[in-house]
PDB file of C-alpha atoms in Angstrom:
ATOM      1  CA  MET A   1     -12.561   2.420  -8.981  1.00  0.00           C
ATOM      2  CA  ARG A   2     -14.735  -0.347  -7.546  1.00  0.00           C
ATOM      3  CA  ILE A   3     -13.328  -0.191  -4.021  1.00  0.00           C
ATOM      4  CA  LEU A   4     -14.427   3.447  -3.714  1.00  0.00           C
ATOM      5  CA  SER A   5     -17.983   2.641  -4.768  1.00  0.00           C
ATOM      6  CA  TRP A   6     -18.045   0.031  -2.007  1.00  0.00           C
ATOM      7  CA  LEU A   7     -16.666   2.534   0.482  1.00  0.00           C
ATOM      8  CA  PHE A   8     -18.790   5.556  -0.288  1.00  0.00           C
ATOM      9  CA  GLY A   9     -22.175   4.055  -1.145  1.00  0.00           C
ATOM     10  CA  PRO A  10     -24.783   6.601  -0.049  1.00  0.00           C
ATOM     11  CA  ASN A  11     -22.338   8.397   2.263  1.00  0.00           C
ATOM     12  CA  HIS A  12     -21.429  11.233  -0.083  1.00  0.00           C
ATOM     13  CA  ALA A  13     -23.733  13.893  -1.413  1.00  0.00           C
ATOM     14  CA  ALA A  14     -21.881  14.848  -4.575  1.00  0.00           C
ATOM     15  CA  ASP A  15     -19.974  13.047  -7.283  1.00  0.00           C
ATOM     16  CA  PRO A  16     -16.463  14.207  -8.191  1.00  0.00           C
ATOM     17  CA  PRO A  17     -16.261  16.699 -11.041  1.00  0.00           C
ATOM     18  CA  LYS A  18     -15.833  14.947 -14.387  1.00  0.00           C
ATOM     19  CA  ASP A  19     -13.014  17.282 -15.403  1.00  0.00           C
ATOM     20  CA  ALA A  20     -10.991  16.716 -12.247  1.00  0.00           C
ATOM     21  CA  THR A  21      -7.245  16.571 -12.861  1.00  0.00           C
ATOM     22  CA  PRO A  22      -4.465  15.283 -10.596  1.00  0.00           C
ATOM     23  CA  VAL A  23      -3.439  17.730  -7.930  1.00  0.00           C
ATOM     24  CA  VAL A  24       0.186  18.821  -8.253  1.00  0.00           C
ATOM     25  CA  PRO A  25       1.558  20.721  -5.242  1.00  0.00           C
ATOM     26  CA  PRO A  26       3.125  24.095  -5.997  1.00  0.00           C
ATOM     27  CA  PRO A  27       6.923  24.270  -5.737  1.00  0.00           C
ATOM     28  CA  SER A  28       6.645  26.167  -2.456  1.00  0.00           C
ATOM     29  CA  VAL A  29       5.075  23.185  -0.679  1.00  0.00           C
ATOM     30  CA  PRO A  30       7.818  21.551   1.435  1.00  0.00           C
ATOM     31  CA  ARG A  31       8.718  17.974   0.612  1.00  0.00           C
ATOM     32  CA  ALA A  32       6.945  15.510   2.866  1.00  0.00           C
ATOM     33  CA  ALA A  33       9.124  13.871   5.443  1.00  0.00           C
ATOM     34  CA  GLY A  34       9.600  10.247   4.550  1.00  0.00           C
ATOM     35  CA  PRO A  35      12.451   8.070   3.383  1.00  0.00           C
ATOM     36  CA  GLN A  36      15.606   9.992   4.235  1.00  0.00           C
ATOM     37  CA  THR A  37      18.192   7.281   3.665  1.00  0.00           C
ATOM     38  CA  VAL A  38      20.090   6.596   0.464  1.00  0.00           C
ATOM     39  CA  GLY A  39      17.638   6.023  -2.365  1.00  0.00           C
ATOM     40  CA  CYS A  40      17.233   2.964  -4.531  1.00  0.00           C
ATOM     41  CA  ASP A  41      16.403   3.320  -8.203  1.00  0.00           C
ATOM     42  CA  PRO A  42      14.199   0.604  -9.776  1.00  0.00           C
ATOM     43  CA  GLY A  43      17.187  -0.479 -11.860  1.00  0.00           C
ATOM     44  CA  ASP A  44      18.971  -1.409  -8.634  1.00  0.00           C
ATOM     45  CA  TYR A  45      16.385  -3.985  -7.605  1.00  0.00           C
ATOM     46  CA  TYR A  46      18.275  -6.863  -9.226  1.00  0.00           C
ATOM     47  CA  VAL A  47      21.508  -8.365  -7.990  1.00  0.00           C
ATOM     48  CA  SER A  48      24.294  -7.506 -10.438  1.00  0.00           C
ATOM     49  CA  VAL A  49      25.268 -10.244 -12.868  1.00  0.00           C
ATOM     50  CA  GLY A  50      28.610 -11.642 -11.758  1.00  0.00           C
ATOM     51  CA  ASP A  51      28.204 -10.754  -8.080  1.00  0.00           C
ATOM     52  CA  PRO A  52      30.775 -13.135  -6.517  1.00  0.00           C
ATOM     53  CA  ARG A  53      28.520 -13.849  -3.540  1.00  0.00           C
ATOM     54  CA  PHE A  54      25.977 -15.628  -5.731  1.00  0.00           C
ATOM     55  CA  LEU A  55      27.960 -17.337  -8.481  1.00  0.00           C
ATOM     56  CA  ASP A  56      27.586 -20.896  -7.194  1.00  0.00           C
ATOM     57  CA  TYR A  57      23.833 -21.102  -7.591  1.00  0.00           C
ATOM     58  CA  PRO A  58      22.235 -22.458 -10.769  1.00  0.00           C
ATOM     59  CA  LYS A  59      20.657 -19.984 -13.151  1.00  0.00           C
ATOM     60  CA  GLN A  60      16.947 -19.635 -12.420  1.00  0.00           C
ATOM     61  CA  GLU A  61      14.818 -16.545 -11.908  1.00  0.00           C
ATOM     62  CA  PRO A  62      16.868 -13.335 -11.549  1.00  0.00           C
ATOM     63  CA  LEU A  63      17.904 -12.580  -7.991  1.00  0.00           C
ATOM     64  CA  LEU A  64      16.367  -9.563  -6.330  1.00  0.00           C
ATOM     65  CA  ARG A  65      18.051  -7.437  -3.698  1.00  0.00           C
ATOM     66  CA  ALA A  66      16.695  -7.495  -0.149  1.00  0.00           C
ATOM     67  CA  LEU A  67      15.812  -3.849   0.492  1.00  0.00           C
ATOM     68  CA  THR A  68      14.843  -1.995   3.638  1.00  0.00           C
ATOM     69  CA  VAL A  69      11.511  -0.181   3.824  1.00  0.00           C
ATOM     70  CA  ASP A  70      13.311   3.145   3.397  1.00  0.00           C
ATOM     71  CA  MET A  71      14.954   1.869   0.207  1.00  0.00           C
ATOM     72  CA  LEU A  72      11.640   0.528  -1.099  1.00  0.00           C
ATOM     73  CA  LEU A  73       9.946   3.882  -0.549  1.00  0.00           C
ATOM     74  CA  ALA A  74      12.758   6.138  -1.739  1.00  0.00           C
ATOM     75  CA  PRO A  75      11.836   5.959  -5.484  1.00  0.00           C
ATOM     76  CA  HIS A  76       8.302   7.042  -4.523  1.00  0.00           C
ATOM     77  CA  ALA A  77       9.236  10.143  -2.514  1.00  0.00           C
ATOM     78  CA  GLU A  78       7.413  12.412  -4.980  1.00  0.00           C
ATOM     79  CA  LEU A  79       4.236  10.316  -4.764  1.00  0.00           C
ATOM     80  CA  ILE A  80       4.438  10.467  -0.980  1.00  0.00           C
ATOM     81  CA  ARG A  81       4.938  14.231  -1.093  1.00  0.00           C
ATOM     82  CA  ARG A  82       1.793  14.585  -3.198  1.00  0.00           C
ATOM     83  CA  ILE A  83      -0.138  12.321  -0.824  1.00  0.00           C
ATOM     84  CA  ASP A  84       0.951  14.545   2.066  1.00  0.00           C
ATOM     85  CA  TYR A  85      -0.180  17.645   0.182  1.00  0.00           C
ATOM     86  CA  THR A  86      -3.535  16.118  -0.793  1.00  0.00           C
ATOM     87  CA  LEU A  87      -4.482  14.715   2.619  1.00  0.00           C
ATOM     88  CA  SER A  88      -3.269  17.895   4.381  1.00  0.00           C
ATOM     89  CA  PHE A  89      -3.111  16.459   7.887  1.00  0.00           C
ATOM     90  CA  PRO A  90      -2.529  19.200  10.465  1.00  0.00           C
ATOM     91  CA  GLY A  91       0.567  19.243  12.653  1.00  0.00           C
ATOM     92  CA  ASP A  92       2.420  15.933  12.843  1.00  0.00           C
ATOM     93  CA  GLY A  93      -0.607  13.943  11.658  1.00  0.00           C
ATOM     94  CA  PHE A  94       1.012  12.791   8.434  1.00  0.00           C
ATOM     95  CA  GLU A  95       4.119  11.442  10.176  1.00  0.00           C
ATOM     96  CA  ARG A  96       2.125   9.970  13.049  1.00  0.00           C
ATOM     97  CA  ILE A  97      -0.762   8.370  11.124  1.00  0.00           C
ATOM     98  CA  VAL A  98      -0.166   8.217   7.370  1.00  0.00           C
ATOM     99  CA  MET A  99       3.537   7.382   7.045  1.00  0.00           C
ATOM    100  CA  PRO A 100       3.394   4.390   9.441  1.00  0.00           C
ATOM    101  CA  THR A 101       0.494   3.038   7.360  1.00  0.00           C
ATOM    102  CA  ILE A 102       2.487   3.455   4.151  1.00  0.00           C
ATOM    103  CA  ARG A 103       5.557   1.834   5.729  1.00  0.00           C
ATOM    104  CA  ARG A 104       3.600  -1.198   6.926  1.00  0.00           C
ATOM    105  CA  ALA A 105       2.057  -1.574   3.458  1.00  0.00           C
ATOM    106  CA  ALA A 106       5.578  -1.474   2.001  1.00  0.00           C
ATOM    107  CA  GLU A 107       6.626  -4.237   4.432  1.00  0.00           C
ATOM    108  CA  TYR A 108       4.079  -6.477   2.733  1.00  0.00           C
ATOM    109  CA  ALA A 109       4.418  -5.244  -0.854  1.00  0.00           C
ATOM    110  CA  ASN A 110       8.243  -5.302  -0.996  1.00  0.00           C
ATOM    111  CA  LEU A 111       9.255  -5.923  -4.647  1.00  0.00           C
ATOM    112  CA  ILE A 112       6.177  -7.994  -5.541  1.00  0.00           C
ATOM    113  CA  PRO A 113       4.717  -7.039  -8.960  1.00  0.00           C
ATOM    114  CA  ALA A 114       1.084  -5.964  -9.167  1.00  0.00           C
ATOM    115  CA  SER A 115       0.448  -8.507 -11.926  1.00  0.00           C
ATOM    116  CA  GLN A 116       2.249 -11.182 -13.892  1.00  0.00           C
ATOM    117  CA  SER A 117       1.861  -9.666 -17.365  1.00  0.00           C
ATOM    118  CA  ASP A 118      -0.653  -6.809 -17.067  1.00  0.00           C
ATOM    119  CA  HIS A 119      -0.182  -3.425 -15.362  1.00  0.00           C
ATOM    120  CA  HIS A 120       2.752  -2.746 -13.017  1.00  0.00           C
ATOM    121  CA  CYS A 121       4.244  -6.177 -13.719  1.00  0.00           C
ATOM    122  CA  GLU A 122       7.801  -5.081 -12.871  1.00  0.00           C
ATOM    123  CA  PRO A 123       9.501  -5.695  -9.498  1.00  0.00           C
ATOM    124  CA  GLY A 124       8.057  -3.213  -7.034  1.00  0.00           C
ATOM    125  CA  GLY A 125       4.932  -2.790  -9.151  1.00  0.00           C
ATOM    126  CA  LEU A 126       2.516  -3.601  -6.335  1.00  0.00           C
ATOM    127  CA  LEU A 127       3.881  -0.855  -4.092  1.00  0.00           C
ATOM    128  CA  LYS A 128       3.907   1.700  -6.903  1.00  0.00           C
ATOM    129  CA  HIS A 129       0.382   0.781  -8.017  1.00  0.00           C
ATOM    130  CA  SER A 130      -0.916   0.936  -4.446  1.00  0.00           C
ATOM    131  CA  LEU A 131       0.557   4.389  -3.822  1.00  0.00           C
ATOM    132  CA  GLU A 132      -0.710   5.714  -7.161  1.00  0.00           C
ATOM    133  CA  ALA A 133      -4.218   4.383  -6.527  1.00  0.00           C
ATOM    134  CA  ALA A 134      -4.200   5.819  -3.001  1.00  0.00           C
ATOM    135  CA  LEU A 135      -3.168   9.260  -4.251  1.00  0.00           C
ATOM    136  CA  PHE A 136      -5.843   9.183  -6.960  1.00  0.00           C
ATOM    137  CA  ALA A 137      -8.511   8.240  -4.415  1.00  0.00           C
ATOM    138  CA  ALA A 138      -7.478  11.026  -2.034  1.00  0.00           C
ATOM    139  CA  GLN A 139      -7.610  13.537  -4.889  1.00  0.00           C
ATOM    140  CA  LEU A 140     -11.001  12.240  -5.983  1.00  0.00           C
ATOM    141  CA  THR A 141     -12.544  13.007  -2.605  1.00  0.00           C
ATOM    142  CA  ASP A 142     -11.833  16.728  -3.028  1.00  0.00           C
ATOM    143  CA  GLY A 143     -14.921  16.895  -5.235  1.00  0.00           C
ATOM    144  CA  MET A 144     -17.203  15.089  -2.784  1.00  0.00           C
ATOM    145  CA  VAL A 145     -19.361  16.210   0.106  1.00  0.00           C
ATOM    146  CA  PHE A 146     -19.680  13.664   2.886  1.00  0.00           C
ATOM    147  CA  ALA A 147     -22.119  13.367   5.792  1.00  0.00           C
ATOM    148  CA  GLY A 148     -24.445  15.945   4.251  1.00  0.00           C
ATOM    149  CA  HIS A 149     -27.117  15.128   6.826  1.00  0.00           C
ATOM    150  CA  GLU A 150     -24.828  16.112   9.713  1.00  0.00           C
ATOM    151  CA  THR A 151     -24.460  19.511  11.344  1.00  0.00           C
ATOM    152  CA  PRO A 152     -21.776  21.746   9.815  1.00  0.00           C
ATOM    153  CA  GLN A 153     -19.539  21.218  12.834  1.00  0.00           C
ATOM    154  CA  ARG A 154     -19.698  17.415  12.667  1.00  0.00           C
ATOM    155  CA  ARG A 155     -19.387  17.436   8.890  1.00  0.00           C
ATOM    156  CA  ARG A 156     -16.138  19.403   9.100  1.00  0.00           C
ATOM    157  CA  ALA A 157     -14.821  16.813  11.541  1.00  0.00           C
ATOM    158  CA  ILE A 158     -16.033  13.784   9.548  1.00  0.00           C
ATOM    159  CA  GLU A 159     -15.012  14.717   6.013  1.00  0.00           C
ATOM    160  CA  PRO A 160     -11.230  14.323   6.590  1.00  0.00           C
ATOM    161  CA  LEU A 161     -11.938  10.845   7.975  1.00  0.00           C
ATOM    162  CA  TRP A 162     -13.673   9.820   4.751  1.00  0.00           C
ATOM    163  CA  ARG A 163     -10.774  11.236   2.740  1.00  0.00           C
ATOM    164  CA  PHE A 164      -8.287   9.172   4.740  1.00  0.00           C
ATOM    165  CA  ALA A 165     -10.521   6.090   4.491  1.00  0.00           C
ATOM    166  CA  ALA A 166     -10.565   6.447   0.697  1.00  0.00           C
ATOM    167  CA  PHE A 167      -6.778   6.664   0.737  1.00  0.00           C
ATOM    168  CA  VAL A 168      -6.448   3.518   2.891  1.00  0.00           C
ATOM    169  CA  ALA A 169      -9.025   1.534   0.902  1.00  0.00           C
ATOM    170  CA  SER A 170      -7.162   2.179  -2.336  1.00  0.00           C
ATOM    171  CA  LEU A 171      -3.744   1.645  -0.786  1.00  0.00           C
ATOM    172  CA  LEU A 172      -4.830  -1.812   0.384  1.00  0.00           C
ATOM    173  CA  HIS A 173      -7.163  -2.933  -2.398  1.00  0.00           C
ATOM    174  CA  ASP A 174      -4.489  -5.208  -3.912  1.00  0.00           C
ATOM    175  CA  ILE A 175      -2.296  -5.811  -0.860  1.00  0.00           C
ATOM    176  CA  GLY A 176      -3.555  -9.397  -0.589  1.00  0.00           C
ATOM    177  CA  LYS A 177      -1.274 -10.222  -3.521  1.00  0.00           C
ATOM    178  CA  ALA A 178       1.507 -10.089  -0.955  1.00  0.00           C
ATOM    179  CA  LYS A 179      -0.032 -13.181   0.668  1.00  0.00           C
ATOM    180  CA  GLU A 180      -1.457 -15.110  -2.283  1.00  0.00           C
ATOM    181  CA  SER A 181       0.395 -14.505  -5.524  1.00  0.00           C
ATOM    182  CA  VAL A 182       4.108 -15.209  -5.181  1.00  0.00           C
ATOM    183  CA  LYS A 183       6.687 -17.461  -3.560  1.00  0.00           C
ATOM    184  CA  ALA A 184      10.109 -16.345  -2.347  1.00  0.00           C
ATOM    185  CA  THR A 185      13.227 -18.297  -1.430  1.00  0.00           C
ATOM    186  CA  CYS A 186      16.815 -17.458  -0.610  1.00  0.00           C
ATOM    187  CA  PRO A 187      19.333 -18.311  -3.391  1.00  0.00           C
ATOM    188  CA  ASP A 188      20.314 -21.710  -1.968  1.00  0.00           C
ATOM    189  CA  GLY A 189      16.690 -22.664  -1.254  1.00  0.00           C
ATOM    190  CA  ILE A 190      17.269 -23.282   2.462  1.00  0.00           C
ATOM    191  CA  HIS A 191      14.776 -20.647   3.579  1.00  0.00           C
ATOM    192  CA  GLN A 192      11.344 -20.270   2.006  1.00  0.00           C
ATOM    193  CA  TRP A 193       9.017 -17.422   2.843  1.00  0.00           C
ATOM    194  CA  CYS A 194       5.707 -18.308   4.540  1.00  0.00           C
ATOM    195  CA  PRO A 195       3.361 -15.394   3.764  1.00  0.00           C
ATOM    196  CA  ASP A 196       0.880 -16.413   6.455  1.00  0.00           C
ATOM    197  CA  ARG A 197       3.571 -15.935   9.087  1.00  0.00           C
ATOM    198  CA  GLN A 198       5.052 -12.520   8.294  1.00  0.00           C
ATOM    199  CA  PRO A 199       5.517  -9.881   5.568  1.00  0.00           C
ATOM    200  CA  LEU A 200       8.197 -10.553   2.968  1.00  0.00           C
ATOM    201  CA  THR A 201      10.369  -7.673   4.195  1.00  0.00           C
ATOM    202  CA  SER A 202      10.277  -8.978   7.777  1.00  0.00           C
ATOM    203  CA  TRP A 203      11.250 -12.471   6.613  1.00  0.00           C
ATOM    204  CA  LEU A 204      14.249 -11.173   4.686  1.00  0.00           C
ATOM    205  CA  ARG A 205      15.355  -9.120   7.682  1.00  0.00           C
ATOM    206  CA  GLN A 206      14.871 -11.957  10.171  1.00  0.00           C
ATOM    207  CA  HIS A 207      17.070 -14.369   8.221  1.00  0.00           C
ATOM    208  CA  GLY A 208      19.662 -11.807   7.154  1.00  0.00           C
ATOM    209  CA  ILE A 209      18.967 -12.582   3.492  1.00  0.00           C
ATOM    210  CA  GLU A 210      20.756 -10.257   1.054  1.00  0.00           C
ATOM    211  CA  ALA A 211      19.163 -11.523  -2.153  1.00  0.00           C
ATOM    212  CA  PHE A 212      16.138 -13.666  -2.964  1.00  0.00           C
ATOM    213  CA  ARG A 213      14.336 -15.330  -5.832  1.00  0.00           C
ATOM    214  CA  MET A 214      10.633 -14.632  -6.388  1.00  0.00           C
ATOM    215  CA  THR A 215       8.294 -16.723  -8.564  1.00  0.00           C
ATOM    216  CA  TRP A 216       4.581 -16.674  -9.250  1.00  0.00           C
ATOM    217  CA  ASP A 217       2.579 -19.246  -7.325  1.00  0.00           C
ATOM    218  CA  PRO A 218       1.167 -21.651  -9.943  1.00  0.00           C
ATOM    219  CA  ASP A 219      -1.687 -22.564  -7.597  1.00  0.00           C
ATOM    220  CA  ARG A 220      -2.964 -19.021  -7.112  1.00  0.00           C
ATOM    221  CA  ARG A 221      -6.566 -18.373  -8.131  1.00  0.00           C
ATOM    222  CA  HIS A 222      -7.893 -15.347  -9.992  1.00  0.00           C
ATOM    223  CA  LYS A 223      -8.801 -12.550  -7.543  1.00  0.00           C
ATOM    224  CA  SER A 224      -8.195 -14.834  -4.565  1.00  0.00           C
ATOM    225  CA  HIS A 225      -5.999 -12.112  -3.073  1.00  0.00           C
ATOM    226  CA  GLU A 226      -8.918  -9.737  -2.515  1.00  0.00           C
ATOM    227  CA  LYS A 227     -10.232 -11.446   0.602  1.00  0.00           C
ATOM    228  CA  HIS A 228      -7.044 -10.604   2.485  1.00  0.00           C
ATOM    229  CA  SER A 229      -7.389  -6.821   2.274  1.00  0.00           C
ATOM    230  CA  SER A 230      -9.923  -6.481   5.099  1.00  0.00           C
ATOM    231  CA  ILE A 231      -7.952  -8.994   7.193  1.00  0.00           C
ATOM    232  CA  LEU A 232      -4.705  -7.064   6.822  1.00  0.00           C
ATOM    233  CA  CYS A 233      -6.289  -3.624   7.191  1.00  0.00           C
ATOM    234  CA  PRO A 234      -6.220  -3.325  11.024  1.00  0.00           C
ATOM    235  CA  GLU A 235      -2.575  -4.408  11.138  1.00  0.00           C
ATOM    236  CA  ILE A 236      -1.401  -2.084   8.364  1.00  0.00           C
ATOM    237  CA  LEU A 237      -3.574   0.812   9.505  1.00  0.00           C
ATOM    238  CA  GLY A 238      -2.201   0.541  13.030  1.00  0.00           C
ATOM    239  CA  GLU A 239      -3.605   1.832  16.302  1.00  0.00           C
ATOM    240  CA  ALA A 240      -3.099   5.502  15.438  1.00  0.00           C
ATOM    241  CA  GLY A 241      -4.895   5.174  12.106  1.00  0.00           C
ATOM    242  CA  ARG A 242      -7.753   3.198  13.598  1.00  0.00           C
ATOM    243  CA  ASP A 243      -8.186   5.684  16.450  1.00  0.00           C
ATOM    244  CA  TYR A 244      -8.217   8.554  13.966  1.00  0.00           C
ATOM    245  CA  LEU A 245     -11.035   6.959  11.956  1.00  0.00           C
ATOM    246  CA  LEU A 246     -12.930   6.378  15.208  1.00  0.00           C
ATOM    247  CA  SER A 247     -12.274   9.889  16.528  1.00  0.00           C
ATOM    248  CA  VAL A 248     -15.775  11.169  15.717  1.00  0.00           C
ATOM    249  CA  GLU A 249     -18.391   9.198  17.620  1.00  0.00           C
ATOM    250  CA  ASN A 250     -20.914   7.299  15.491  1.00  0.00           C
ATOM    251  CA  ALA A 251     -19.404   8.529  12.219  1.00  0.00           C
ATOM    252  CA  GLY A 252     -19.186   4.933  10.953  1.00  0.00           C
ATOM    253  CA  VAL A 253     -16.101   5.528   8.811  1.00  0.00           C
ATOM    254  CA  TYR A 254     -13.903   2.738  10.184  1.00  0.00           C
ATOM    255  CA  ARG A 255     -16.637   0.155   9.828  1.00  0.00           C
ATOM    256  CA  ALA A 256     -17.386   1.350   6.306  1.00  0.00           C
ATOM    257  CA  LEU A 257     -13.697   0.954   5.405  1.00  0.00           C
ATOM    258  CA  LEU A 258     -13.594  -2.658   6.602  1.00  0.00           C
ATOM    259  CA  GLU A 259     -16.890  -3.465   4.892  1.00  0.00           C
ATOM    260  CA  ALA A 260     -15.673  -1.890   1.649  1.00  0.00           C
ATOM    261  CA  LEU A 261     -12.485  -3.924   1.675  1.00  0.00           C
ATOM    262  CA  HIS A 262     -14.480  -7.053   2.474  1.00  0.00           C
ATOM    263  CA  GLY A 263     -17.022  -6.192  -0.219  1.00  0.00           C
ATOM    264  CA  ASN A 264     -14.211  -5.797  -2.718  1.00  0.00           C
ATOM    265  CA  ALA A 265     -13.681  -9.554  -2.359  1.00  0.00           C
ATOM    266  CA  THR A 266     -17.282 -10.532  -3.040  1.00  0.00           C
TER     267      THR A 266
END
């Protein structure tokens, strides 16, 4: 994964084992706290054909349901549980640092596909791809030794920061597609989403939109979305996540994360 090579550079002392397999938590591990509201299966993303609220509009792209963040994340509860298990934050760290980051990423990703005709091209593909990549990156760091030049005490404090940075870098490596790749309008075309103003989920909530139409932007350029990842990172990471990455003085993890995301666009 290119974003991880940008992030780690010379900062790790060992490569991951070649035979590494995905970590699956044992059944005894409690389910991570996360979306607790009624779930939403991927098949429920579309507005039902014949819905009387939307019969007067001409047939165009299929209408998508406007979902809350909890509904967007509900189909991925197992992925989130595995992320919780892999990162192993002590105490309330997962709920205080990781889940808000995931929720803000979901605000941007909404039901946007990860690609038009390649991988994860279904509605919600960007969010699913981002969570899968983030879990893979967190698992990958289990086979790495970071800050090998540091004292054992500092190394124990720094290594979890690198693991979280790998998670964030992979979670956000494609998030710029939420600003560059698609257009969204309400069914009657009165309201059109401006991605430079707010995340798609926030726009739907602000205007009380129950269903929307999403199309690919014909003017988008190949890989033009990548430059937005480092710009969006501080906002999606949040104050708690930033402070955590800066919690060990002169560790350089937060700066490396921003540089990696910026380097991913070069």
